[in-house]
Amino acid sequence: MESKKIIAHRGMSTLAPENTMAAFELMPAYNINWLETDIAITQDEKLVIMHDTEISRTTNGIGKISEMTFAQLQQYSAGAWFDEQYCAEKVPTFDQLIDFLNRTQINVNLEIKSVTGKDAKQLTNSMVQQLAVKINRINPACRVVISSFYPDILMQLQKLRPDLEYACLFNPYTLPFWRPIAKLIGTKIIHPDNRHLNQRQVEKMKQAGFEVNVWTVDRIDRANQLFNWGVDGVFTDIGQDFPSHHKQKRHASHFLTTWF
């Protein structure tokens, strides 16, 4: 499995609060060189790292991220819910993430999240336009893949940045349409859901020349099976548990993600 990609899903998210600098900063210690994280936008058009539309699951605040300013967001802890030692963690900015990538030369998969609310269209346009420019700041030594469940958002960015790598995300309901959607985007990278994914599907994708990275795989035996089928990488919350990714001094691991 050493030759395959182990992609830290929202950072080392069972060792530190997901999508925080604390979770990202643990990656080098475990020799994990791929990060998956999520790009969102605040009401005042600041790009931040956040998975959910609502902030209540991963902060001590309540509300939609697209309906609060960055200053309001920074009032909340992004780590207290996980452990009191992370009380000072804030929701990171995209600029902070870029600085981390440049310093560590870690590769990254940036998932563009959907925007909700009355200003959704304006904020989505702003997010895409800012990404098109800010990505230039990332060290060329880092591989950058832009992914989304929303082909329209990928195509919007693609018009501005046709030079970037794009990947389509699929759940079990959209996976039967992987060929036409990938063709629409013009990508050769697909990210299928781990749930119900079988060997025949993987073989078809690989025979068609696709790079296949599977989400979210939180059992080592399942990851091994997928790699034996030919997948290129797995998104996982337990990167620290994979062979060759053990740190000399092990941390206690919270197992948060449901295994499907």
PDB file of N, CA and C in Angstrom, residues 15-63:
ATOM      1  N   LEU A  15      -7.367  12.505  15.264  1.00  0.00           N
ATOM      2  CA  LEU A  15      -6.365  12.876  16.264  1.00  0.00           C
ATOM      3  C   LEU A  15      -6.520  14.314  16.726  1.00  0.00           C
ATOM      4  N   ALA A  16      -7.141  15.131  15.902  1.00  0.00           N
ATOM      5  CA  ALA A  16      -7.350  16.555  16.197  1.00  0.00           C
ATOM      6  C   ALA A  16      -8.637  16.978  15.504  1.00  0.00           C
ATOM      7  N   PRO A  17      -9.231  18.104  15.902  1.00  0.00           N
ATOM      8  CA  PRO A  17     -10.499  18.521  15.295  1.00  0.00           C
ATOM      9  C   PRO A  17     -10.370  18.733  13.797  1.00  0.00           C
ATOM     10  N   GLU A  18     -11.308  18.165  13.051  1.00  0.00           N
ATOM     11  CA  GLU A  18     -11.259  18.196  11.593  1.00  0.00           C
ATOM     12  C   GLU A  18     -11.187  19.612  11.042  1.00  0.00           C
ATOM     13  N   ASN A  19     -10.486  19.719   9.903  1.00  0.00           N
ATOM     14  CA  ASN A  19     -10.391  20.989   9.176  1.00  0.00           C
ATOM     15  C   ASN A  19      -9.893  22.139  10.045  1.00  0.00           C
ATOM     16  N   THR A  20      -8.934  21.837  10.911  1.00  0.00           N
ATOM     17  CA  THR A  20      -8.250  22.889  11.675  1.00  0.00           C
ATOM     18  C   THR A  20      -6.765  22.800  11.377  1.00  0.00           C
ATOM     19  N   MET A  21      -6.044  23.866  11.689  1.00  0.00           N
ATOM     20  CA  MET A  21      -4.603  23.843  11.492  1.00  0.00           C
ATOM     21  C   MET A  21      -3.964  22.758  12.353  1.00  0.00           C
ATOM     22  N   ALA A  22      -4.538  22.485  13.511  1.00  0.00           N
ATOM     23  CA  ALA A  22      -4.004  21.430  14.374  1.00  0.00           C
ATOM     24  C   ALA A  22      -4.054  20.077  13.669  1.00  0.00           C
ATOM     25  N   ALA A  23      -5.145  19.802  12.973  1.00  0.00           N
ATOM     26  CA  ALA A  23      -5.281  18.535  12.251  1.00  0.00           C
ATOM     27  C   ALA A  23      -4.340  18.479  11.051  1.00  0.00           C
ATOM     28  N   PHE A  24      -4.094  19.624  10.426  1.00  0.00           N
ATOM     29  CA  PHE A  24      -3.174  19.661   9.286  1.00  0.00           C
ATOM     30  C   PHE A  24      -1.725  19.503   9.746  1.00  0.00           C
ATOM     31  N   GLU A  25      -1.387  20.173  10.821  1.00  0.00           N
ATOM     32  CA  GLU A  25       0.005  20.197  11.275  1.00  0.00           C
ATOM     33  C   GLU A  25       0.498  18.824  11.743  1.00  0.00           C
ATOM     34  N   LEU A  26      -0.415  17.899  12.044  1.00  0.00           N
ATOM     35  CA  LEU A  26      -0.005  16.552  12.438  1.00  0.00           C
ATOM     36  C   LEU A  26       0.428  15.697  11.247  1.00  0.00           C
ATOM     37  N   MET A  27       0.094  16.097  10.044  1.00  0.00           N
ATOM     38  CA  MET A  27       0.333  15.248   8.882  1.00  0.00           C
ATOM     39  C   MET A  27       1.804  14.889   8.663  1.00  0.00           C
ATOM     40  N   PRO A  28       2.738  15.840   8.705  1.00  0.00           N
ATOM     41  CA  PRO A  28       4.137  15.472   8.464  1.00  0.00           C
ATOM     42  C   PRO A  28       4.673  14.439   9.452  1.00  0.00           C
ATOM     43  N   ALA A  29       4.197  14.488  10.685  1.00  0.00           N
ATOM     44  CA  ALA A  29       4.672  13.536  11.696  1.00  0.00           C
ATOM     45  C   ALA A  29       4.293  12.102  11.348  1.00  0.00           C
ATOM     46  N   TYR A  30       3.245  11.939  10.545  1.00  0.00           N
ATOM     47  CA  TYR A  30       2.798  10.610  10.145  1.00  0.00           C
ATOM     48  C   TYR A  30       3.123  10.304   8.685  1.00  0.00           C
ATOM     49  N   ASN A  31       3.928  11.162   8.083  1.00  0.00           N
ATOM     50  CA  ASN A  31       4.366  10.934   6.703  1.00  0.00           C
ATOM     51  C   ASN A  31       3.183  10.849   5.732  1.00  0.00           C
ATOM     52  N   ILE A  32       2.160  11.649   5.989  1.00  0.00           N
ATOM     53  CA  ILE A  32       1.001  11.725   5.092  1.00  0.00           C
ATOM     54  C   ILE A  32       1.204  12.933   4.184  1.00  0.00           C
ATOM     55  N   ASN A  33       1.261  12.703   2.876  1.00  0.00           N
ATOM     56  CA  ASN A  33       1.569  13.812   1.967  1.00  0.00           C
ATOM     57  C   ASN A  33       0.413  14.195   1.045  1.00  0.00           C
ATOM     58  N   TRP A  34      -0.802  13.761   1.407  1.00  0.00           N
ATOM     59  CA  TRP A  34      -2.000  14.207   0.696  1.00  0.00           C
ATOM     60  C   TRP A  34      -3.049  14.647   1.711  1.00  0.00           C
ATOM     61  N   LEU A  35      -3.596  15.820   1.487  1.00  0.00           N
ATOM     62  CA  LEU A  35      -4.650  16.386   2.339  1.00  0.00           C
ATOM     63  C   LEU A  35      -5.913  16.594   1.524  1.00  0.00           C
ATOM     64  N   GLU A  36      -7.050  16.234   2.123  1.00  0.00           N
ATOM     65  CA  GLU A  36      -8.356  16.608   1.572  1.00  0.00           C
ATOM     66  C   GLU A  36      -8.990  17.599   2.514  1.00  0.00           C
ATOM     67  N   THR A  37      -9.479  18.713   1.966  1.00  0.00           N
ATOM     68  CA  THR A  37     -10.143  19.703   2.808  1.00  0.00           C
ATOM     69  C   THR A  37     -11.183  20.465   1.993  1.00  0.00           C
ATOM     70  N   ASP A  38     -11.941  21.316   2.671  1.00  0.00           N
ATOM     71  CA  ASP A  38     -13.145  21.908   2.089  1.00  0.00           C
ATOM     72  C   ASP A  38     -13.093  23.434   2.080  1.00  0.00           C
ATOM     73  N   ILE A  39     -13.476  24.008   0.949  1.00  0.00           N
ATOM     74  CA  ILE A  39     -13.477  25.458   0.791  1.00  0.00           C
ATOM     75  C   ILE A  39     -14.893  25.993   0.899  1.00  0.00           C
ATOM     76  N   ALA A  40     -15.086  26.933   1.811  1.00  0.00           N
ATOM     77  CA  ALA A  40     -16.378  27.605   1.982  1.00  0.00           C
ATOM     78  C   ALA A  40     -16.145  29.113   1.974  1.00  0.00           C
ATOM     79  N   ILE A  41     -17.229  29.884   2.093  1.00  0.00           N
ATOM     80  CA  ILE A  41     -17.111  31.340   2.019  1.00  0.00           C
ATOM     81  C   ILE A  41     -18.067  31.994   3.009  1.00  0.00           C
ATOM     82  N   THR A  42     -17.601  33.055   3.642  1.00  0.00           N
ATOM     83  CA  THR A  42     -18.419  33.793   4.596  1.00  0.00           C
ATOM     84  C   THR A  42     -19.252  34.855   3.888  1.00  0.00           C
ATOM     85  N   GLN A  43     -20.127  35.466   4.637  1.00  0.00           N
ATOM     86  CA  GLN A  43     -20.997  36.514   4.084  1.00  0.00           C
ATOM     87  C   GLN A  43     -20.199  37.665   3.487  1.00  0.00           C
ATOM     88  N   ASP A  44     -19.062  37.996   4.123  1.00  0.00           N
ATOM     89  CA  ASP A  44     -18.238  39.090   3.610  1.00  0.00           C
ATOM     90  C   ASP A  44     -17.111  38.578   2.695  1.00  0.00           C
ATOM     91  N   GLU A  45     -17.346  37.400   2.110  1.00  0.00           N
ATOM     92  CA  GLU A  45     -16.541  36.860   1.006  1.00  0.00           C
ATOM     93  C   GLU A  45     -15.106  36.497   1.387  1.00  0.00           C
ATOM     94  N   LYS A  46     -14.959  35.953   2.584  1.00  0.00           N
ATOM     95  CA  LYS A  46     -13.663  35.440   3.020  1.00  0.00           C
ATOM     96  C   LYS A  46     -13.662  33.927   2.812  1.00  0.00           C
ATOM     97  N   LEU A  47     -12.642  33.409   2.116  1.00  0.00           N
ATOM     98  CA  LEU A  47     -12.535  31.975   1.902  1.00  0.00           C
ATOM     99  C   LEU A  47     -12.000  31.313   3.170  1.00  0.00           C
ATOM    100  N   VAL A  48     -12.732  30.299   3.633  1.00  0.00           N
ATOM    101  CA  VAL A  48     -12.364  29.604   4.867  1.00  0.00           C
ATOM    102  C   VAL A  48     -12.455  28.100   4.648  1.00  0.00           C
ATOM    103  N   ILE A  49     -11.967  27.363   5.643  1.00  0.00           N
ATOM    104  CA  ILE A  49     -11.977  25.902   5.590  1.00  0.00           C
ATOM    105  C   ILE A  49     -13.096  25.395   6.492  1.00  0.00           C
ATOM    106  N   MET A  50     -14.132  24.827   5.866  1.00  0.00           N
ATOM    107  CA  MET A  50     -15.289  24.344   6.630  1.00  0.00           C
ATOM    108  C   MET A  50     -16.049  23.356   5.761  1.00  0.00           C
ATOM    109  N   HIS A  51     -16.442  22.238   6.331  1.00  0.00           N
ATOM    110  CA  HIS A  51     -17.180  21.234   5.568  1.00  0.00           C
ATOM    111  C   HIS A  51     -18.676  21.523   5.515  1.00  0.00           C
ATOM    112  N   ASP A  52     -19.292  21.808   6.648  1.00  0.00           N
ATOM    113  CA  ASP A  52     -20.741  21.926   6.718  1.00  0.00           C
ATOM    114  C   ASP A  52     -21.226  23.327   6.356  1.00  0.00           C
ATOM    115  N   THR A  53     -22.466  23.387   5.901  1.00  0.00           N
ATOM    116  CA  THR A  53     -23.130  24.676   5.703  1.00  0.00           C
ATOM    117  C   THR A  53     -23.363  25.357   7.038  1.00  0.00           C
ATOM    118  N   GLU A  54     -23.773  24.581   8.034  1.00  0.00           N
ATOM    119  CA  GLU A  54     -23.986  25.073   9.400  1.00  0.00           C
ATOM    120  C   GLU A  54     -22.710  24.857  10.214  1.00  0.00           C
ATOM    121  N   ILE A  55     -22.428  25.745  11.140  1.00  0.00           N
ATOM    122  CA  ILE A  55     -21.178  25.649  11.896  1.00  0.00           C
ATOM    123  C   ILE A  55     -21.325  24.895  13.218  1.00  0.00           C
ATOM    124  N   SER A  56     -22.537  24.468  13.569  1.00  0.00           N
ATOM    125  CA  SER A  56     -22.774  23.948  14.917  1.00  0.00           C
ATOM    126  C   SER A  56     -22.112  22.604  15.191  1.00  0.00           C
ATOM    127  N   ARG A  57     -21.847  21.796  14.177  1.00  0.00           N
ATOM    128  CA  ARG A  57     -21.247  20.484  14.431  1.00  0.00           C
ATOM    129  C   ARG A  57     -19.778  20.591  14.822  1.00  0.00           C
ATOM    130  N   THR A  58     -19.049  21.537  14.234  1.00  0.00           N
ATOM    131  CA  THR A  58     -17.599  21.595  14.463  1.00  0.00           C
ATOM    132  C   THR A  58     -17.119  22.898  15.092  1.00  0.00           C
ATOM    133  N   THR A  59     -18.037  23.679  15.643  1.00  0.00           N
ATOM    134  CA  THR A  59     -17.654  24.840  16.450  1.00  0.00           C
ATOM    135  C   THR A  59     -18.621  24.921  17.627  1.00  0.00           C
ATOM    136  N   ASN A  60     -18.412  25.887  18.504  1.00  0.00           N
ATOM    137  CA  ASN A  60     -19.364  26.101  19.598  1.00  0.00           C
ATOM    138  C   ASN A  60     -20.343  27.226  19.261  1.00  0.00           C
ATOM    139  N   GLY A  61     -20.497  27.485  17.967  1.00  0.00           N
ATOM    140  CA  GLY A  61     -21.448  28.490  17.501  1.00  0.00           C
ATOM    141  C   GLY A  61     -22.606  27.862  16.754  1.00  0.00           C
ATOM    142  N   ILE A  62     -23.559  28.698  16.360  1.00  0.00           N
ATOM    143  CA  ILE A  62     -24.746  28.260  15.629  1.00  0.00           C
ATOM    144  C   ILE A  62     -24.971  29.218  14.468  1.00  0.00           C
ATOM    145  N   GLY A  63     -25.360  28.674  13.311  1.00  0.00           N
ATOM    146  CA  GLY A  63     -25.696  29.508  12.175  1.00  0.00           C
ATOM    147  C   GLY A  63     -25.051  29.017  10.889  1.00  0.00           C
TER     148      GLY A  63
END
